[in-house]
PDB file of C-alpha atoms in Angstrom:
ATOM      1  CA  UNK A   1     -12.597   8.598   7.163  1.00 65.00           C
ATOM      2  CA  UNK A   2     -11.686  10.997   4.355  1.00 73.00           C
ATOM      3  CA  UNK A   3      -9.013  12.573   6.559  1.00 81.00           C
ATOM      4  CA  UNK A   4      -7.470   9.155   7.210  1.00 82.00           C
ATOM      5  CA  UNK A   5      -7.366   8.412   3.482  1.00 86.00           C
ATOM      6  CA  UNK A   6      -5.709  11.769   2.849  1.00 88.00           C
ATOM      7  CA  UNK A   7      -3.089  11.090   5.535  1.00 87.00           C
ATOM      8  CA  UNK A   8      -2.455   7.572   4.240  1.00 86.00           C
ATOM      9  CA  UNK A   9      -1.873   8.871   0.715  1.00 85.00           C
ATOM     10  CA  UNK A  10       0.381  11.645   2.078  1.00 86.00           C
ATOM     11  CA  UNK A  11       2.546   9.099   3.952  1.00 86.00           C
ATOM     12  CA  UNK A  12       1.814  10.795   7.301  1.00 87.00           C
ATOM     13  CA  UNK A  13       2.529   9.355  10.726  1.00 88.00           C
ATOM     14  CA  UNK A  14      -0.710   7.952  12.248  1.00 87.00           C
ATOM     15  CA  UNK A  15       0.160   9.368  15.677  1.00 86.00           C
ATOM     16  CA  UNK A  16       1.083  13.025  15.017  1.00 87.00           C
ATOM     17  CA  UNK A  17       0.074  13.358  11.316  1.00 86.00           C
ATOM     18  CA  UNK A  18       3.205  15.479  10.711  1.00 88.00           C
ATOM     19  CA  UNK A  19       6.087  13.029  10.347  1.00 87.00           C
ATOM     20  CA  UNK A  20       6.535  10.604   7.461  1.00 88.00           C
ATOM     21  CA  UNK A  21       6.438   6.814   7.593  1.00 88.00           C
ATOM     22  CA  UNK A  22       8.645   6.221   4.533  1.00 87.00           C
ATOM     23  CA  UNK A  23      11.897   8.005   3.789  1.00 84.00           C
ATOM     24  CA  UNK A  24      10.913   8.785   0.182  1.00 78.00           C
ATOM     25  CA  UNK A  25       9.030  12.031  -0.376  1.00 71.00           C
ATOM     26  CA  UNK A  26       6.651  10.607  -2.991  1.00 71.00           C
ATOM     27  CA  UNK A  27       5.944   6.988  -2.140  1.00 66.00           C
ATOM     28  CA  UNK A  28       3.887   6.294  -5.256  1.00 69.00           C
ATOM     29  CA  UNK A  29       6.479   7.269  -7.886  1.00 69.00           C
ATOM     30  CA  UNK A  30       9.446   5.481  -6.328  1.00 68.00           C
ATOM     31  CA  UNK A  31      10.351   1.996  -7.507  1.00 69.00           C
ATOM     32  CA  UNK A  32      12.279  -0.490  -5.436  1.00 70.00           C
ATOM     33  CA  UNK A  33      11.877  -1.882  -1.942  1.00 76.00           C
ATOM     34  CA  UNK A  34      10.541   0.730   0.491  1.00 77.00           C
ATOM     35  CA  UNK A  35      12.787   2.321   3.087  1.00 83.00           C
ATOM     36  CA  UNK A  36      10.809   3.029   6.237  1.00 86.00           C
ATOM     37  CA  UNK A  37      11.753   5.260   9.106  1.00 86.00           C
ATOM     38  CA  UNK A  38      12.084   3.222  12.281  1.00 88.00           C
ATOM     39  CA  UNK A  39      10.616   6.090  14.322  1.00 89.00           C
ATOM     40  CA  UNK A  40       8.564   9.120  13.323  1.00 88.00           C
ATOM     41  CA  UNK A  41      10.943  12.051  12.770  1.00 88.00           C
ATOM     42  CA  UNK A  42       8.470  14.390  14.486  1.00 88.00           C
ATOM     43  CA  UNK A  43       6.927  12.545  17.483  1.00 89.00           C
ATOM     44  CA  UNK A  44       9.303   9.518  17.705  1.00 87.00           C
ATOM     45  CA  UNK A  45       6.440   7.004  17.482  1.00 86.00           C
ATOM     46  CA  UNK A  46       7.812   3.534  16.668  1.00 86.00           C
ATOM     47  CA  UNK A  47       6.204   2.168  13.493  1.00 84.00           C
ATOM     48  CA  UNK A  48       7.114  -1.514  13.840  1.00 81.00           C
ATOM     49  CA  UNK A  49       5.519  -2.408  17.161  1.00 81.00           C
ATOM     50  CA  UNK A  50       7.032  -5.915  17.381  1.00 82.00           C
ATOM     51  CA  UNK A  51       9.106  -8.279  15.223  1.00 84.00           C
ATOM     52  CA  UNK A  52       6.979  -9.564  12.364  1.00 84.00           C
ATOM     53  CA  UNK A  53       4.481  -6.713  12.712  1.00 85.00           C
ATOM     54  CA  UNK A  54       4.191  -6.227   8.950  1.00 86.00           C
ATOM     55  CA  UNK A  55       3.427  -9.876   8.128  1.00 90.00           C
ATOM     56  CA  UNK A  56      -0.242  -8.917   8.300  1.00 89.00           C
ATOM     57  CA  UNK A  57       0.372  -6.254   5.673  1.00 91.00           C
ATOM     58  CA  UNK A  58       1.021  -9.089   3.216  1.00 92.00           C
ATOM     59  CA  UNK A  59      -2.667 -10.002   3.435  1.00 94.00           C
ATOM     60  CA  UNK A  60      -3.618  -6.404   2.700  1.00 93.00           C
ATOM     61  CA  UNK A  61      -1.171  -6.462  -0.227  1.00 94.00           C
ATOM     62  CA  UNK A  62      -2.782  -9.677  -1.493  1.00 96.00           C
ATOM     63  CA  UNK A  63      -6.236  -8.078  -1.319  1.00 95.00           C
ATOM     64  CA  UNK A  64      -5.037  -5.016  -3.230  1.00 95.00           C
ATOM     65  CA  UNK A  65      -3.444  -7.231  -5.892  1.00 96.00           C
ATOM     66  CA  UNK A  66      -6.595  -9.331  -6.338  1.00 96.00           C
ATOM     67  CA  UNK A  67      -8.764  -6.199  -6.595  1.00 96.00           C
ATOM     68  CA  UNK A  68      -6.421  -4.699  -9.200  1.00 96.00           C
ATOM     69  CA  UNK A  69      -6.392  -7.966 -11.156  1.00 95.00           C
ATOM     70  CA  UNK A  70     -10.190  -8.140 -11.224  1.00 95.00           C
ATOM     71  CA  UNK A  71     -10.425  -4.485 -12.260  1.00 96.00           C
ATOM     72  CA  UNK A  72      -7.827  -5.020 -15.004  1.00 94.00           C
ATOM     73  CA  UNK A  73      -9.690  -8.081 -16.296  1.00 92.00           C
ATOM     74  CA  UNK A  74     -13.008  -6.192 -16.245  1.00 91.00           C
ATOM     75  CA  UNK A  75     -11.556  -3.324 -18.261  1.00 92.00           C
ATOM     76  CA  UNK A  76      -9.466  -5.452 -20.646  1.00 90.00           C
ATOM     77  CA  UNK A  77     -12.263  -7.835 -21.620  1.00 88.00           C
ATOM     78  CA  UNK A  78     -14.040  -5.033 -23.505  1.00 88.00           C
ATOM     79  CA  UNK A  79     -11.118  -4.878 -25.955  1.00 87.00           C
ATOM     80  CA  UNK A  80     -11.318  -8.568 -26.954  1.00 84.00           C
ATOM     81  CA  UNK A  81     -13.992 -10.400 -28.948  1.00 81.00           C
ATOM     82  CA  UNK A  82     -14.122 -13.524 -26.776  1.00 79.00           C
ATOM     83  CA  UNK A  83     -15.255 -13.565 -23.149  1.00 74.00           C
ATOM     84  CA  UNK A  84     -11.942 -14.898 -21.867  1.00 75.00           C
ATOM     85  CA  UNK A  85      -9.041 -14.379 -24.233  1.00 79.00           C
ATOM     86  CA  UNK A  86      -5.666 -15.687 -23.050  1.00 85.00           C
ATOM     87  CA  UNK A  87      -4.030 -12.426 -24.129  1.00 86.00           C
ATOM     88  CA  UNK A  88      -5.586 -10.804 -21.044  1.00 89.00           C
ATOM     89  CA  UNK A  89      -3.282 -12.794 -18.720  1.00 91.00           C
ATOM     90  CA  UNK A  90      -0.047 -10.960 -19.720  1.00 93.00           C
ATOM     91  CA  UNK A  91      -1.869  -7.643 -19.343  1.00 93.00           C
ATOM     92  CA  UNK A  92      -2.931  -8.572 -15.808  1.00 94.00           C
ATOM     93  CA  UNK A  93       0.620  -9.762 -15.032  1.00 95.00           C
ATOM     94  CA  UNK A  94       2.086  -6.467 -16.285  1.00 95.00           C
ATOM     95  CA  UNK A  95      -0.305  -4.471 -14.094  1.00 94.00           C
ATOM     96  CA  UNK A  96       0.612  -6.595 -11.068  1.00 94.00           C
ATOM     97  CA  UNK A  97       4.348  -6.080 -11.668  1.00 92.00           C
ATOM     98  CA  UNK A  98       4.007  -2.319 -12.217  1.00 90.00           C
ATOM     99  CA  UNK A  99       1.777  -1.842  -9.167  1.00 90.00           C
ATOM    100  CA  UNK A 100       3.771  -4.110  -6.814  1.00 89.00           C
ATOM    101  CA  UNK A 101       6.009  -1.323  -5.523  1.00 86.00           C
ATOM    102  CA  UNK A 102       3.025   0.908  -4.829  1.00 88.00           C
ATOM    103  CA  UNK A 103       1.097  -1.966  -3.212  1.00 90.00           C
ATOM    104  CA  UNK A 104       3.889  -2.709  -0.735  1.00 89.00           C
ATOM    105  CA  UNK A 105       3.922   0.860   0.526  1.00 89.00           C
ATOM    106  CA  UNK A 106       0.163   1.270   0.520  1.00 90.00           C
ATOM    107  CA  UNK A 107      -0.437  -2.026   2.339  1.00 92.00           C
ATOM    108  CA  UNK A 108       2.045  -1.108   5.084  1.00 90.00           C
ATOM    109  CA  UNK A 109       0.426   2.301   5.527  1.00 90.00           C
ATOM    110  CA  UNK A 110      -3.037   0.736   5.666  1.00 90.00           C
ATOM    111  CA  UNK A 111      -1.788  -1.815   8.209  1.00 90.00           C
ATOM    112  CA  UNK A 112      -0.298   0.884  10.437  1.00 89.00           C
ATOM    113  CA  UNK A 113      -3.496   2.940  10.274  1.00 88.00           C
ATOM    114  CA  UNK A 114      -5.694  -0.081  11.039  1.00 87.00           C
ATOM    115  CA  UNK A 115      -3.901  -0.625  14.342  1.00 81.00           C
ATOM    116  CA  UNK A 116      -3.257   2.927  15.466  1.00 76.00           C
ATOM    117  CA  UNK A 117      -4.582   4.021  18.843  1.00 66.00           C
ATOM    118  CA  UNK A 118      -7.922   5.762  18.148  1.00 63.00           C
ATOM    119  CA  UNK A 119      -8.622   6.496  21.837  1.00 55.00           C
ATOM    120  CA  UNK A 120      -6.341   9.539  21.919  1.00 55.00           C
TER     121      UNK A 120
END
C-alpha cells in the first residue's frame, strides 16, 4: 500500500512503474488542465482503456474536494468566535479553487491505480 501511494505521488505508470502518466514533471506544482500521455513512454501501456474511462475519476475528484472542504472548515472554525461564521465560506471556496488543478491529476492517478491489473 505504501509503495502504491509513493508511485501515485511520483506520477508513475501503474504497469511498469518507470514511465510517467502526465507529461509534466511535477504534477502538483503545475496549474492548468493536465496533459496526459496516451501511452506509457516506457512500456507503451495505454492509460485510457476506453472512451469515457475517466468519467469515474470525477467521483474521486468530488470525494477529494468534499474531504478538503470539511478539513478546511474544521481548521478555520477555530479562528472565528461563532460556530458557523459566513466568512468561512470564501475561505473554503479559495481552497477548492487552488486545489482543483491538483485534484484533477490526483483523481485520475487514483482511478488508474484502482483499476490496474494486480494479477501480474
